[in-house]
Short mmCIF file of C-alpha atoms in Angstrom, two decimals:
data_model
loop_
_atom_site.label_atom_id
_atom_site.label_comp_id
_atom_site.label_asym_id
_atom_site.label_seq_id
_atom_site.Cartn_x
_atom_site.Cartn_y
_atom_site.Cartn_z
CA MET A 560 -0.07 0.05 0.02
CA LEU A 561 1.02 3.56 -0.29
CA GLY A 562 2.61 4.60 3.22
CA ARG A 563 -13.11 23.58 4.28
CA LEU A 564 -18.29 26.49 -6.35
CA PHE A 565 -18.45 28.60 -9.09
CA GLY A 566 -20.15 32.02 -11.98
CA ARG A 567 -21.45 33.40 -14.94
CA GLY A 568 -22.08 31.25 -18.01
CA ALA A 569 -24.38 28.70 -15.94
CA GLU A 570 -27.66 28.86 -14.52
CA ARG A 571 -27.87 29.97 -11.35
CA THR A 572 -28.53 27.47 -8.46
CA ALA A 573 -31.95 28.96 -7.90
CA ALA A 574 -32.84 28.16 -11.49
CA HIS A 575 -31.44 24.65 -11.41
CA PRO A 576 -33.93 22.00 -11.91
CA HIS A 577 -32.85 20.06 -8.87
CA ALA A 578 -32.48 23.37 -6.91
CA LEU A 579 -33.55 23.65 -3.36
CA PRO A 580 -34.39 26.90 -1.60
CA VAL A 581 -31.84 27.82 1.02
CA ALA A 582 -32.80 27.21 4.56
CA GLY A 583 -35.21 29.43 6.22
CA LYS A 584 -34.57 33.13 7.02
CA ARG A 585 -32.25 33.46 10.10
CA LYS A 586 -31.20 36.39 12.14
CA HIS A 587 -29.74 39.28 10.67
CA GLY A 588 -31.38 38.42 7.21
CA THR A 589 -28.97 35.83 6.20
CA TYR A 590 -29.60 32.35 5.03
CA ALA A 591 -27.73 29.16 5.50
CA LEU A 592 -27.29 27.12 2.19
CA ARG A 593 -28.89 23.54 2.53
CA ALA A 594 -27.28 20.54 0.89
CA LEU A 595 -25.61 23.09 -1.67
CA GLY A 596 -29.17 24.04 -2.51
CA ASP A 597 -29.72 20.86 -4.72
CA THR A 598 -32.23 18.07 -4.01
CA ARG A 599 -29.76 15.31 -5.39
CA VAL A 600 -27.21 16.34 -2.61
CA LEU A 601 -30.02 16.43 -0.02
CA ALA A 602 -30.97 12.90 -0.93
CA LEU A 603 -27.43 11.64 -0.52
CA VAL A 604 -26.94 13.32 2.62
CA GLU A 605 -30.35 11.99 4.09
CA ALA A 606 -29.29 8.53 3.01
CA ALA A 607 -26.03 8.90 4.81
CA ASP A 608 -27.73 10.36 8.01
CA ALA A 609 -29.93 7.04 7.88
CA GLY A 610 -26.80 4.77 7.44
CA ASP A 611 -28.17 3.40 4.21
CA TRP A 612 -25.33 2.45 1.96
CA ALA A 613 -27.48 1.11 -0.70
CA GLU A 614 -29.25 4.52 -0.91
CA VAL A 615 -25.98 6.48 -0.70
CA LYS A 616 -24.48 4.63 -3.63
CA ALA A 617 -27.73 5.10 -5.46
CA ALA A 618 -27.58 8.73 -4.65
CA LEU A 619 -23.88 9.11 -5.63
CA ALA A 620 -24.63 8.41 -9.30
CA PRO A 621 -24.58 11.97 -10.54
CA PHE A 622 -21.33 12.77 -8.51
CA ASP A 623 -17.65 12.13 -8.82
CA LEU A 624 -16.41 12.05 -5.14
CA GLY A 625 -12.69 11.22 -6.36
CA ARG A 626 -12.34 14.42 -8.20
CA ASP A 627 -15.00 16.78 -6.55
CA GLN A 628 -14.72 17.91 -3.08
CA THR A 629 -17.76 19.74 -2.98
CA VAL A 630 -20.17 16.99 -2.64
CA LEU A 631 -17.78 14.93 -0.50
CA GLY A 632 -17.56 17.82 2.00
CA GLN A 633 -21.34 17.30 2.66
CA LEU A 634 -20.90 13.81 3.78
CA THR A 635 -18.00 14.74 6.16
CA ASP A 636 -20.23 16.70 8.21
CA VAL A 637 -22.94 13.90 8.60
CA ASP A 638 -22.65 12.61 12.19
CA GLY A 639 -22.70 8.91 12.54
CA VAL A 640 -21.17 8.20 9.26
CA GLU A 641 -18.05 6.90 10.91
CA GLU A 642 -20.17 4.06 12.59
CA TRP A 643 -21.19 2.33 9.28
CA ILE A 644 -18.96 3.26 6.43
CA VAL A 645 -16.25 0.82 7.37
CA ARG A 646 -18.61 -2.04 7.20
CA ALA A 647 -19.81 -0.76 3.75
CA ALA A 648 -16.20 -0.73 2.57
CA GLU A 649 -15.87 -4.52 3.60
CA GLU A 650 -19.35 -5.28 2.07
CA ASP A 651 -18.03 -4.04 -1.37
CA ARG A 652 -14.28 -5.54 -0.91
CA ASP A 653 -14.64 -7.06 -4.52
CA ASP A 654 -15.48 -3.73 -6.20
CA LYS A 655 -12.46 -1.47 -6.29
CA GLU A 656 -14.17 1.66 -7.08
CA LEU A 657 -17.10 1.05 -4.57
CA ARG A 658 -14.69 -0.10 -1.77
CA ALA A 659 -12.48 3.23 -2.60
CA THR A 660 -15.59 5.34 -2.31
CA ALA A 661 -16.43 3.99 0.97
CA LEU A 662 -13.02 4.31 2.28
CA LEU A 663 -12.76 8.05 0.85
CA ILE A 664 -15.67 8.84 2.86
CA SER A 665 -14.41 7.04 5.83
CA GLY A 666 -11.22 8.91 5.64
CA ALA A 667 -12.70 12.15 5.26
CA ARG A 668 -15.09 11.85 7.74
CA HIS A 669 -12.43 10.74 10.32
CA VAL A 670 -10.52 13.67 9.38
CA SER A 671 -13.58 15.97 10.23
CA TRP A 672 -14.32 13.89 13.32
CA GLY A 673 -10.87 14.32 14.55
CA TRP A 674 -10.85 18.00 14.43
CA GLU A 675 -14.36 18.01 16.15
CA ALA A 676 -12.55 16.41 18.82
CA ARG A 677 -9.64 18.66 19.02
CA THR A 678 -11.94 21.96 18.56
CA SER A 679 -10.55 25.15 17.23
CA ALA A 680 -8.86 26.06 20.71
CA LEU A 681 -5.33 26.89 21.12
CA ALA A 682 -3.01 23.93 21.25
CA VAL A 683 -2.26 24.64 24.98
CA ASP A 684 -5.93 24.61 25.76
CA VAL A 685 -6.55 21.31 24.25
CA SER A 686 -6.79 18.37 26.91
CA ARG A 687 -4.73 15.25 26.59
CA GLU A 688 -7.79 13.21 26.20
CA GLN A 689 -8.73 15.52 23.18
CA TRP A 690 -5.26 15.00 21.65
CA GLN A 691 -5.48 11.31 21.88
CA THR A 692 -8.84 10.97 20.46
CA PHE A 693 -7.60 13.54 17.72
CA TYR A 694 -4.74 11.45 16.77
CA GLU A 695 -6.55 8.19 16.92
CA ARG A 696 -9.13 9.31 14.35
CA LEU A 697 -6.41 10.89 12.21
CA ARG A 698 -4.59 7.82 12.08
CA ILE A 699 -7.73 5.76 10.82
CA ALA A 700 -8.19 8.58 8.12
CA GLU A 701 -4.52 8.32 6.76
CA GLU A 702 -5.01 4.50 6.61
CA HIS A 703 -8.31 4.98 4.69
CA LEU A 704 -7.31 7.79 2.55
CA LEU A 705 -4.00 5.92 1.50
CA GLU A 706 -5.66 2.92 0.62
CA ALA A 707 -8.32 4.92 -1.61
CA ALA A 708 -5.65 6.64 -3.29
CA GLU A 709 -4.08 3.17 -4.02
CA LEU A 710 -7.28 1.75 -5.37
CA GLN A 711 -8.17 4.54 -7.52
CA PRO A 712 -4.74 6.35 -8.48
CA ASP A 713 -6.31 9.02 -10.64
CA TRP A 714 -8.46 10.35 -7.74
CA VAL A 715 -7.34 13.85 -6.27
CA THR A 716 -9.64 14.31 -3.25
CA PRO A 717 -7.92 11.54 -1.05
CA TRP A 718 -4.68 13.70 -1.48
CA ARG A 719 -6.63 16.95 -0.44
CA HIS A 720 -7.62 15.27 2.85
CA LEU A 721 -4.21 13.48 3.35
CA LEU A 722 -2.79 17.10 3.47
CA THR A 723 -5.25 17.92 6.22
CA SER A 724 -4.70 14.86 8.35
CA GLY A 725 -0.94 15.24 7.72
CA ARG A 726 -1.17 18.69 9.08
CA GLY A 727 -2.89 17.41 12.17
CA MET A 728 -0.38 14.70 12.71
CA SER A 729 2.66 16.95 12.18
CA VAL A 730 3.93 14.66 9.40
CA ASP A 731 7.44 15.52 7.97
CA GLY A 732 7.32 18.28 5.63
CA SER A 733 8.68 16.40 2.73
CA VAL A 734 5.66 14.03 3.11
CA GLN A 735 3.25 16.79 2.81
CA GLU A 736 5.16 18.44 -0.08
CA ALA A 737 4.85 14.89 -1.74
CA ARG A 738 0.98 14.89 -0.97
CA LEU A 739 0.79 18.27 -2.50
CA ALA A 740 2.56 17.18 -5.68
CA ALA A 741 0.45 14.02 -6.02
CA GLY A 742 -2.59 16.01 -5.82
CA LEU A 743 -1.63 18.47 -8.34
CA ARG A 744 -0.26 16.01 -10.71
CA ARG A 745 -3.82 14.83 -10.92
CA ASP A 746 -5.59 18.20 -11.08
CA PRO A 747 -2.93 21.07 -11.51
CA LEU A 748 -5.65 23.92 -10.97
CA ASN A 749 -7.46 22.19 -7.99
CA VAL A 750 -8.96 24.92 -5.89
CA ASP A 751 -9.39 22.77 -2.83
CA ILE A 752 -5.83 21.63 -2.96
CA HIS A 753 -4.55 25.05 -3.21
CA LEU A 754 -6.50 26.48 -0.30
CA GLU A 755 -5.60 23.64 1.84
CA TRP A 756 -1.93 24.51 1.21
CA VAL A 757 -2.58 28.06 1.79
CA SER A 758 -3.78 27.08 5.38
CA HIS A 759 -0.67 24.79 5.72
CA LEU A 760 1.68 27.68 4.98
CA GLN A 761 0.45 29.70 7.85
CA PRO A 762 2.99 30.72 10.62
CA ARG A 763 0.69 28.94 13.20
CA TRP A 764 1.40 25.72 11.33
CA GLY A 765 5.13 26.38 10.90
CA GLY A 766 5.09 28.33 7.58
CA GLU A 767 6.65 31.73 6.89
CA PRO A 768 4.86 35.10 6.60
CA GLY A 769 4.06 35.67 3.21
CA GLN A 770 4.68 32.17 1.95
CA ALA A 771 0.99 31.44 1.49
CA LEU A 772 0.28 34.76 -0.36
CA GLU A 773 3.32 33.98 -2.66
CA PHE A 774 2.07 30.50 -3.29
CA ALA A 775 -1.46 31.74 -4.23
CA ARG A 776 -0.35 34.37 -6.57
CA LYS A 777 1.75 32.15 -8.60
CA ALA A 778 -1.05 29.52 -8.87
CA PHE A 779 -3.62 32.13 -9.80
CA ALA A 780 -1.00 33.73 -12.45
CA ALA A 781 -1.12 30.41 -14.08
CA ALA A 782 -4.85 29.89 -14.22
CA PRO A 783 -6.92 31.15 -16.99
CA ASP A 784 -9.38 33.96 -16.68
CA GLY A 785 -12.47 32.94 -15.13
CA HIS A 786 -10.95 30.28 -12.83
CA PRO A 787 -12.04 30.23 -9.27
CA LEU A 788 -8.31 29.83 -8.21
CA GLY A 789 -8.55 33.65 -7.62
CA CYS A 790 -9.98 32.37 -4.29
CA ALA A 791 -6.58 31.10 -3.06
CA VAL A 792 -5.33 34.69 -2.98
CA ALA A 793 -8.33 35.94 -1.28
CA MET A 794 -8.14 33.13 1.32
CA ALA A 795 -4.14 33.97 1.75
CA HIS A 796 -5.19 37.32 2.71
CA ILE A 797 -7.98 36.34 5.05
CA GLU A 798 -5.44 34.24 6.76
CA ASP A 799 -3.06 37.14 7.08
CA TRP A 800 -5.90 38.93 8.80
CA VAL A 801 -6.23 35.88 11.21
CA GLU A 802 -2.69 35.88 11.90
CA SER A 803 -2.29 39.43 12.42
CA ASP A 804 -2.90 41.56 15.75
CA ASN A 805 -3.93 44.46 13.37
CA ARG A 806 -7.77 44.29 12.46
CA ASP A 807 -7.19 46.85 9.80
CA CYS A 808 -4.15 45.04 8.24
CA LEU A 809 -5.90 44.42 4.98
CA GLN A 810 -6.97 47.98 4.37
CA GLN A 811 -3.94 48.83 2.29
CA PRO A 812 -4.55 50.28 -1.12
CA ARG A 813 -2.33 47.71 -2.68
CA ILE A 814 -4.05 44.77 -1.05
CA ARG A 815 -7.64 46.45 -1.84
CA THR A 816 -6.47 46.68 -5.60
CA GLU A 817 -4.98 42.98 -5.53
CA LEU A 818 -8.19 41.56 -4.05
CA ARG A 819 -10.42 43.59 -6.60
CA GLU A 820 -8.42 42.42 -9.51
CA ALA A 821 -8.49 38.83 -8.37
CA ALA A 822 -12.18 38.95 -8.13
CA GLU A 823 -12.63 40.47 -11.44
CA ARG A 824 -10.60 37.97 -13.18
CA SER A 825 -12.16 35.03 -11.31
CA ILE A 826 -15.55 34.97 -9.91
CA LEU A 827 -16.69 38.30 -11.43
CA HIS A 828 -15.29 37.46 -14.86
CA HIS A 829 -17.62 36.58 -17.76
CA ASP A 830 -15.96 33.14 -18.27
CA TYR A 831 -16.51 32.00 -14.65
CA GLU A 832 -18.81 29.18 -14.54
CA ARG A 833 -21.18 28.66 -11.56
CA ARG A 834 -21.29 24.99 -10.70
CA LEU A 835 -22.52 23.25 -7.78
CA GLY A 836 -21.50 25.04 -4.43
CA TRP A 837 -20.35 28.34 -6.18
CA GLN A 838 -21.66 30.30 -2.99
CA GLY A 839 -18.49 29.10 -0.95
CA GLU A 840 -16.11 30.94 -3.55
CA TYR A 841 -18.25 34.19 -3.50
CA ASN A 842 -18.28 34.09 0.42
CA ILE A 843 -14.41 34.04 0.45
CA PHE A 844 -14.27 36.93 -1.78
CA ALA A 845 -17.26 38.54 0.25
CA MET A 846 -15.12 38.29 3.58
CA ALA A 847 -11.84 39.24 1.88
CA LEU A 848 -13.06 42.28 0.23
CA SER A 849 -15.07 43.50 3.29
CA LEU A 850 -11.94 43.22 5.47
CA ALA A 851 -10.07 45.16 2.89
CA GLY A 852 -12.69 48.00 2.51
CA SER A 853 -13.39 47.39 -1.15
CA SER A 854 -16.44 48.67 -2.75
CA LYS A 855 -16.30 45.65 -4.95
CA ALA A 856 -17.71 43.71 -2.08
CA SER A 857 -21.11 45.02 -2.92
CA ASN A 858 -21.14 43.22 -6.41
CA VAL A 859 -20.37 39.89 -4.48
CA PHE A 860 -23.09 40.30 -1.67
CA ARG A 861 -25.54 41.25 -4.35
CA GLU A 862 -24.89 37.92 -6.24
CA LEU A 863 -25.17 36.00 -2.99
CA ASP A 864 -28.43 37.55 -2.05
CA GLY A 865 -28.09 36.79 1.70
CA VAL A 866 -26.52 33.21 1.42
CA ILE A 867 -23.82 32.51 3.79
CA THR A 868 -21.33 29.67 3.94
CA GLU A 869 -19.72 28.43 7.24
CA TRP A 870 -16.41 28.79 5.59
CA PRO A 871 -14.51 31.37 6.00
CA TRP A 872 -16.73 33.32 8.14
CA THR A 873 -16.12 30.80 10.90
CA PHE A 874 -12.89 32.95 11.71
CA MET A 875 -15.49 35.52 13.05
CA ALA A 876 -16.81 35.41 16.62
CA ASP A 877 -20.35 35.68 15.29
CA PRO A 878 -20.51 34.75 11.59
CA GLU A 879 -23.91 35.64 10.82
CA LYS A 880 -23.62 39.12 12.43
CA ALA A 881 -20.28 39.75 10.68
CA TYR A 882 -21.79 38.67 7.31
CA ALA A 883 -24.84 41.15 7.90
CA ARG A 884 -22.79 43.97 8.90
CA PHE A 885 -20.45 43.81 5.94
CA ARG A 886 -23.38 43.29 3.60
CA LYS A 887 -25.14 46.32 5.00
CA ALA A 888 -22.09 48.42 4.84
CA PHE A 889 -21.34 47.70 1.17
#
């Protein structure tokens, strides 16, 4: 074995034949997107919540979990998946793709479940028992993700989650770089791989100041107009804000200009294609542009029409209130 979306040119989700309305109106006039606004995704999530592997397999038919993190991410948040998904992998041991699919879901879920145990607290505030549970779950995740990657060598999503588990396990830097390279060989412009590496390069994880932004800029420069990789630049700036003690650190003309130009060449470009989950990318730019004080944020909030995604607003003490405040300001 081997050792947390998209623009113009496509119908908007609300017009999609399988679209769902977002969840009911919440305080501050924001809406939480439910199952990516798609009835097919909702059926998948409900089958997973019921622990019905046969129904999960049927609901997976329209999707490609090995290459698309968007739908896989919906499964990783379903409580209890870890209780039955390993049995599902054993049931389909003779079918390489189905076994790999079950192992991928299990691995991704165990990564998410591991971080739930650790919580977002500072390392010094995490108990010994929490650390033990965290590592136990990540070890299972690594085992399952590596086997899934071996069974389906062309899949990219196992490598994206191995980057996350590796960061939590503090694996050697050369191993992480090899995992990054493996993911990018399979999909050189994969947005989720790039966003994960932007997180990996943060000083709180051992990176150097400026590394993440340099990486993001280089990646986006190589992408065609209308590609969502501009989100890596926006996320690098948000991460800089998270690391800084200066809450106004992004309100510099050069940063404001860079974020505006990145938005115009990616999510606001006429070649940008809105695919399932596009609201997540818009929310990244909504937060980055707002923190920079850019009037371009109004364009993004207008398209979102009140829809909020958990990431990246989870960096805020009160995400919904922050979203509503910025939306009103612009």
